[in-house]
PDB file of C-alpha atoms in Angstrom:
ATOM      1  CA  MET A 146      17.177  -8.702   9.229  1.00  0.00           C
ATOM      2  CA  THR A 147      15.959  -9.597  13.137  1.00  0.00           C
ATOM      3  CA  PRO A 148      14.347 -12.485  13.638  1.00  0.00           C
ATOM      4  CA  LEU A 149      10.576 -12.197  14.883  1.00  0.00           C
ATOM      5  CA  ASP A 150       9.887 -13.188  18.241  1.00  0.00           C
ATOM      6  CA  ASP A 151       6.627 -13.814  20.217  1.00  0.00           C
ATOM      7  CA  THR A 152       6.355 -10.382  20.834  1.00  0.00           C
ATOM      8  CA  ASP A 153       6.487  -9.131  17.572  1.00  0.00           C
ATOM      9  CA  ARG A 154       4.128 -11.370  16.701  1.00  0.00           C
ATOM     10  CA  ALA A 155       1.719 -10.660  18.768  1.00  0.00           C
ATOM     11  CA  ILE A 156       2.091  -6.262  17.971  1.00  0.00           C
ATOM     12  CA  LEU A 157       1.819  -7.581  13.839  1.00  0.00           C
ATOM     13  CA  ASN A 158      -1.092  -9.434  15.141  1.00  0.00           C
ATOM     14  CA  ARG A 159      -2.431  -6.305  17.373  1.00  0.00           C
ATOM     15  CA  MET A 160      -2.121  -3.422  15.590  1.00  0.00           C
ATOM     16  CA  GLN A 161      -4.207  -5.276  12.029  1.00  0.00           C
ATOM     17  CA  ASP A 162      -6.968  -4.076  14.746  1.00  0.00           C
ATOM     18  CA  ASP A 163      -8.102  -0.876  15.231  1.00  0.00           C
ATOM     19  CA  LEU A 164      -6.306   1.509  17.338  1.00  0.00           C
ATOM     20  CA  PRO A 165      -7.687   2.669  20.237  1.00  0.00           C
ATOM     21  CA  LEU A 166      -8.803   6.524  19.298  1.00  0.00           C
ATOM     22  CA  THR A 167      -6.829   7.999  22.929  1.00  0.00           C
ATOM     23  CA  GLU A 168      -4.530   9.963  23.546  1.00  0.00           C
ATOM     24  CA  ARG A 169      -1.902   7.676  23.302  1.00  0.00           C
ATOM     25  CA  PRO A 170      -3.017   4.839  21.461  1.00  0.00           C
ATOM     26  CA  TYR A 171       0.182   2.986  21.806  1.00  0.00           C
ATOM     27  CA  ALA A 172       0.686   3.490  24.997  1.00  0.00           C
ATOM     28  CA  GLN A 173      -2.570   1.692  25.377  1.00  0.00           C
ATOM     29  CA  VAL A 174      -1.671  -0.895  22.828  1.00  0.00           C
ATOM     30  CA  ALA A 175       1.916  -1.589  24.383  1.00  0.00           C
ATOM     31  CA  ARG A 176       0.032  -1.980  27.990  1.00  0.00           C
ATOM     32  CA  GLU A 177      -2.405  -5.031  26.636  1.00  0.00           C
ATOM     33  CA  LEU A 178       1.005  -6.668  24.894  1.00  0.00           C
ATOM     34  CA  GLY A 179       2.705  -6.333  28.579  1.00  0.00           C
ATOM     35  CA  ILE A 180       5.397  -4.081  26.942  1.00  0.00           C
ATOM     36  CA  THR A 181       6.451  -0.138  27.030  1.00  0.00           C
ATOM     37  CA  GLU A 182       5.270   2.307  24.670  1.00  0.00           C
ATOM     38  CA  ASP A 183       9.178   2.751  23.149  1.00  0.00           C
ATOM     39  CA  ASP A 184       9.434  -0.842  23.082  1.00  0.00           C
ATOM     40  CA  LEU A 185       6.545  -1.044  20.915  1.00  0.00           C
ATOM     41  CA  LEU A 186       7.663   1.906  18.867  1.00  0.00           C
ATOM     42  CA  ALA A 187      11.004   0.611  18.530  1.00  0.00           C
ATOM     43  CA  ARG A 188      10.021  -2.886  17.541  1.00  0.00           C
ATOM     44  CA  VAL A 189       7.228  -1.071  14.832  1.00  0.00           C
ATOM     45  CA  ALA A 190      10.360   0.880  13.461  1.00  0.00           C
ATOM     46  CA  ARG A 191      12.773  -1.701  12.915  1.00  0.00           C
ATOM     47  CA  MET A 192      10.136  -3.627  11.456  1.00  0.00           C
ATOM     48  CA  LYS A 193       9.227  -1.126   8.895  1.00  0.00           C
ATOM     49  CA  ASP A 194      13.424  -0.706   8.090  1.00  0.00           C
ATOM     50  CA  GLU A 195      13.873  -4.748   7.459  1.00  0.00           C
ATOM     51  CA  ARG A 196      10.562  -3.922   5.084  1.00  0.00           C
ATOM     52  CA  VAL A 197       8.853  -6.910   7.339  1.00  0.00           C
ATOM     53  CA  ILE A 198       6.343  -4.554   7.057  1.00  0.00           C
ATOM     54  CA  THR A 199       5.901  -1.480   3.826  1.00  0.00           C
ATOM     55  CA  ARG A 200       3.690   0.708   5.399  1.00  0.00           C
ATOM     56  CA  PHE A 201       2.052   1.848   8.781  1.00  0.00           C
ATOM     57  CA  GLY A 202      -1.219   3.236   8.531  1.00  0.00           C
ATOM     58  CA  PRO A 203      -4.798   3.884   8.042  1.00  0.00           C
ATOM     59  CA  PHE A 204      -6.475   2.511   4.753  1.00  0.00           C
ATOM     60  CA  PHE A 205      -9.277   5.129   3.427  1.00  0.00           C
ATOM     61  CA  ASP A 206     -12.087   4.628   1.294  1.00  0.00           C
ATOM     62  CA  ALA A 207     -10.886   6.893  -1.460  1.00  0.00           C
ATOM     63  CA  ALA A 208     -14.770   6.604  -3.123  1.00  0.00           C
ATOM     64  CA  ALA A 209     -16.211   7.544  -0.029  1.00  0.00           C
ATOM     65  CA  MET A 210     -14.652  10.502   0.187  1.00  0.00           C
ATOM     66  CA  GLY A 211     -15.326  11.626  -3.271  1.00  0.00           C
ATOM     67  CA  GLY A 212     -11.892  10.038  -5.094  1.00  0.00           C
ATOM     68  CA  ALA A 213     -11.312   6.428  -6.925  1.00  0.00           C
ATOM     69  CA  PHE A 214      -9.604   3.378  -6.920  1.00  0.00           C
ATOM     70  CA  CYS A 215      -8.269   2.011 -10.249  1.00  0.00           C
ATOM     71  CA  LEU A 216      -6.587  -1.067 -10.981  1.00  0.00           C
ATOM     72  CA  CYS A 217      -4.176  -0.435 -13.797  1.00  0.00           C
ATOM     73  CA  ALA A 218      -1.056  -2.751 -16.267  1.00  0.00           C
ATOM     74  CA  MET A 219       0.900  -1.886 -18.980  1.00  0.00           C
ATOM     75  CA  ALA A 220       3.192  -4.030 -21.129  1.00  0.00           C
ATOM     76  CA  VAL A 221       6.631  -2.528 -20.355  1.00  0.00           C
ATOM     77  CA  PRO A 222       9.496  -3.979 -22.748  1.00  0.00           C
ATOM     78  CA  PRO A 223      11.502  -5.801 -20.728  1.00  0.00           C
ATOM     79  CA  GLU A 224      14.938  -2.938 -21.912  1.00  0.00           C
ATOM     80  CA  ASP A 225      12.936  -0.182 -20.601  1.00  0.00           C
ATOM     81  CA  PHE A 226      11.247  -1.257 -17.654  1.00  0.00           C
ATOM     82  CA  GLU A 227      13.108   0.392 -15.255  1.00  0.00           C
ATOM     83  CA  ALA A 228      13.185   3.959 -16.789  1.00  0.00           C
ATOM     84  CA  VAL A 229       9.331   3.336 -17.108  1.00  0.00           C
ATOM     85  CA  LEU A 230       8.716   2.336 -13.395  1.00  0.00           C
ATOM     86  CA  THR A 231      10.635   5.258 -12.279  1.00  0.00           C
ATOM     87  CA  LYS A 232       8.366   7.484 -14.750  1.00  0.00           C
ATOM     88  CA  VAL A 233       5.273   5.913 -13.513  1.00  0.00           C
ATOM     89  CA  ASN A 234       6.141   6.047  -9.568  1.00  0.00           C
ATOM     90  CA  ALA A 235       6.950   9.498  -9.890  1.00  0.00           C
ATOM     91  CA  HIS A 236       2.624   9.729  -9.514  1.00  0.00           C
ATOM     92  CA  PRO A 237       2.126  10.461  -5.945  1.00  0.00           C
ATOM     93  CA  GLU A 238      -1.127   8.821  -7.262  1.00  0.00           C
ATOM     94  CA  VAL A 239       0.618   5.686  -7.743  1.00  0.00           C
ATOM     95  CA  ALA A 240      -0.346   3.519  -4.364  1.00  0.00           C
ATOM     96  CA  HIS A 241       1.605  -0.169  -5.355  1.00  0.00           C
ATOM     97  CA  ASN A 242       3.252  -1.026  -8.120  1.00  0.00           C
ATOM     98  CA  TYR A 243       4.609  -4.566  -8.786  1.00  0.00           C
ATOM     99  CA  GLU A 244       6.264  -6.236 -11.987  1.00  0.00           C
ATOM    100  CA  ARG A 245       4.984  -9.736 -13.141  1.00  0.00           C
ATOM    101  CA  THR A 246       5.719 -12.211 -15.344  1.00  0.00           C
ATOM    102  CA  HIS A 247       3.196 -11.827 -18.019  1.00  0.00           C
ATOM    103  CA  ARG A 248       2.815  -9.982 -21.075  1.00  0.00           C
ATOM    104  CA  LEU A 249       1.434  -7.347 -18.387  1.00  0.00           C
ATOM    105  CA  ASN A 250       4.937  -7.369 -16.935  1.00  0.00           C
ATOM    106  CA  MET A 251       3.424  -3.969 -14.847  1.00  0.00           C
ATOM    107  CA  TRP A 252       0.727  -3.581 -12.788  1.00  0.00           C
ATOM    108  CA  PHE A 253      -0.683  -1.051  -9.872  1.00  0.00           C
ATOM    109  CA  VAL A 254      -3.045   1.178  -8.407  1.00  0.00           C
ATOM    110  CA  LEU A 255      -3.820   4.471  -9.198  1.00  0.00           C
ATOM    111  CA  ALA A 256      -5.462   6.096  -6.086  1.00  0.00           C
ATOM    112  CA  THR A 257      -6.904   9.619  -6.807  1.00  0.00           C
ATOM    113  CA  GLU A 258      -8.809  12.772  -4.956  1.00  0.00           C
ATOM    114  CA  THR A 259     -11.491  12.751  -7.830  1.00  0.00           C
ATOM    115  CA  PRO A 260     -13.220   9.495 -10.222  1.00  0.00           C
ATOM    116  CA  GLU A 261     -11.771  12.112 -13.461  1.00  0.00           C
ATOM    117  CA  GLY A 262      -8.190  11.786 -11.688  1.00  0.00           C
ATOM    118  CA  ILE A 263      -7.950   8.244 -12.884  1.00  0.00           C
ATOM    119  CA  GLY A 264      -8.850   9.164 -16.579  1.00  0.00           C
ATOM    120  CA  ALA A 265      -5.587  12.121 -16.135  1.00  0.00           C
ATOM    121  CA  CYS A 266      -3.438  10.255 -14.261  1.00  0.00           C
ATOM    122  CA  ALA A 267      -3.184   7.267 -15.989  1.00  0.00           C
ATOM    123  CA  ASP A 268      -3.283   9.609 -19.840  1.00  0.00           C
ATOM    124  CA  ALA A 269       0.085  11.274 -18.681  1.00  0.00           C
ATOM    125  CA  ILE A 270       1.565   8.161 -17.689  1.00  0.00           C
ATOM    126  CA  GLU A 271       1.218   6.844 -21.299  1.00  0.00           C
ATOM    127  CA  ARG A 272       2.198  10.231 -22.802  1.00  0.00           C
ATOM    128  CA  GLU A 273       5.403  10.423 -20.234  1.00  0.00           C
ATOM    129  CA  THR A 274       6.338   6.186 -20.999  1.00  0.00           C
ATOM    130  CA  GLY A 275       4.536   6.005 -24.307  1.00  0.00           C
ATOM    131  CA  VAL A 276       3.158   2.968 -22.882  1.00  0.00           C
ATOM    132  CA  GLN A 277      -0.600   2.040 -22.992  1.00  0.00           C
ATOM    133  CA  VAL A 278      -2.224   1.781 -19.572  1.00  0.00           C
ATOM    134  CA  LEU A 279      -4.656  -0.331 -19.617  1.00  0.00           C
ATOM    135  CA  ARG A 280      -7.229   0.109 -17.049  1.00  0.00           C
ATOM    136  CA  PHE A 281      -9.598  -1.813 -14.400  1.00  0.00           C
ATOM    137  CA  PRO A 282     -11.962  -0.312 -12.721  1.00  0.00           C
ATOM    138  CA  LYS A 283     -14.182  -1.514  -9.630  1.00  0.00           C
ATOM    139  CA  LEU A 284     -16.901  -2.729 -10.914  1.00  0.00           C
ATOM    140  CA  GLN A 285     -17.962  -4.217  -6.459  1.00  0.00           C
ATOM    141  CA  GLU A 286     -15.984  -4.311  -3.397  1.00  0.00           C
ATOM    142  CA  PHE A 287     -16.403  -7.362  -1.499  1.00  0.00           C
ATOM    143  CA  PHE A 288     -14.421  -6.937   1.995  1.00  0.00           C
ATOM    144  CA  ILE A 289     -13.184 -10.165   3.259  1.00  0.00           C
ATOM    145  CA  GLY A 290     -11.497  -8.790   5.737  1.00  0.00           C
ATOM    146  CA  PHE A 291      -8.256 -10.120   5.274  1.00  0.00           C
ATOM    147  CA  ARG A 292      -5.615 -10.983   7.829  1.00  0.00           C
ATOM    148  CA  VAL A 293      -2.255 -11.839   8.368  1.00  0.00           C
ATOM    149  CA  ALA A 294      -1.403 -14.078  10.828  1.00  0.00           C
ATOM    150  CA  ALA A 295       1.848 -13.590  12.122  1.00  0.00           C
TER     151      ALA A 295
END
């Protein structure tokens, strides 16, 4: 992995803010940072390829659009973990998936187009894996404005 330099860090810090709603938002951000648009795009692509950033894009409020999010957990037998992981991750509704050192060793987020989609997807995962999906629906969201200083 290529070590991050000051320009990479400036890009990461700046890109956590709103992108300008212009015809060429990356060109505008590049100008703000004193680099070319091509350099900015190449650096973002490299950081994504090297998994410094895992995802780059907007974050939508599924509930505001009529959908839903739900945190889910499963107690997967260790010997079955990889097979269950493959089946769970095959669902496009799975937004994140993490292995934990706990009895509930698989935690993931479902994001669906309708609130009913949560139950349908979780039920399908249970049928496919034979493992119960525990559902932890959001009661209230607290926006904290999380940012990572690179």
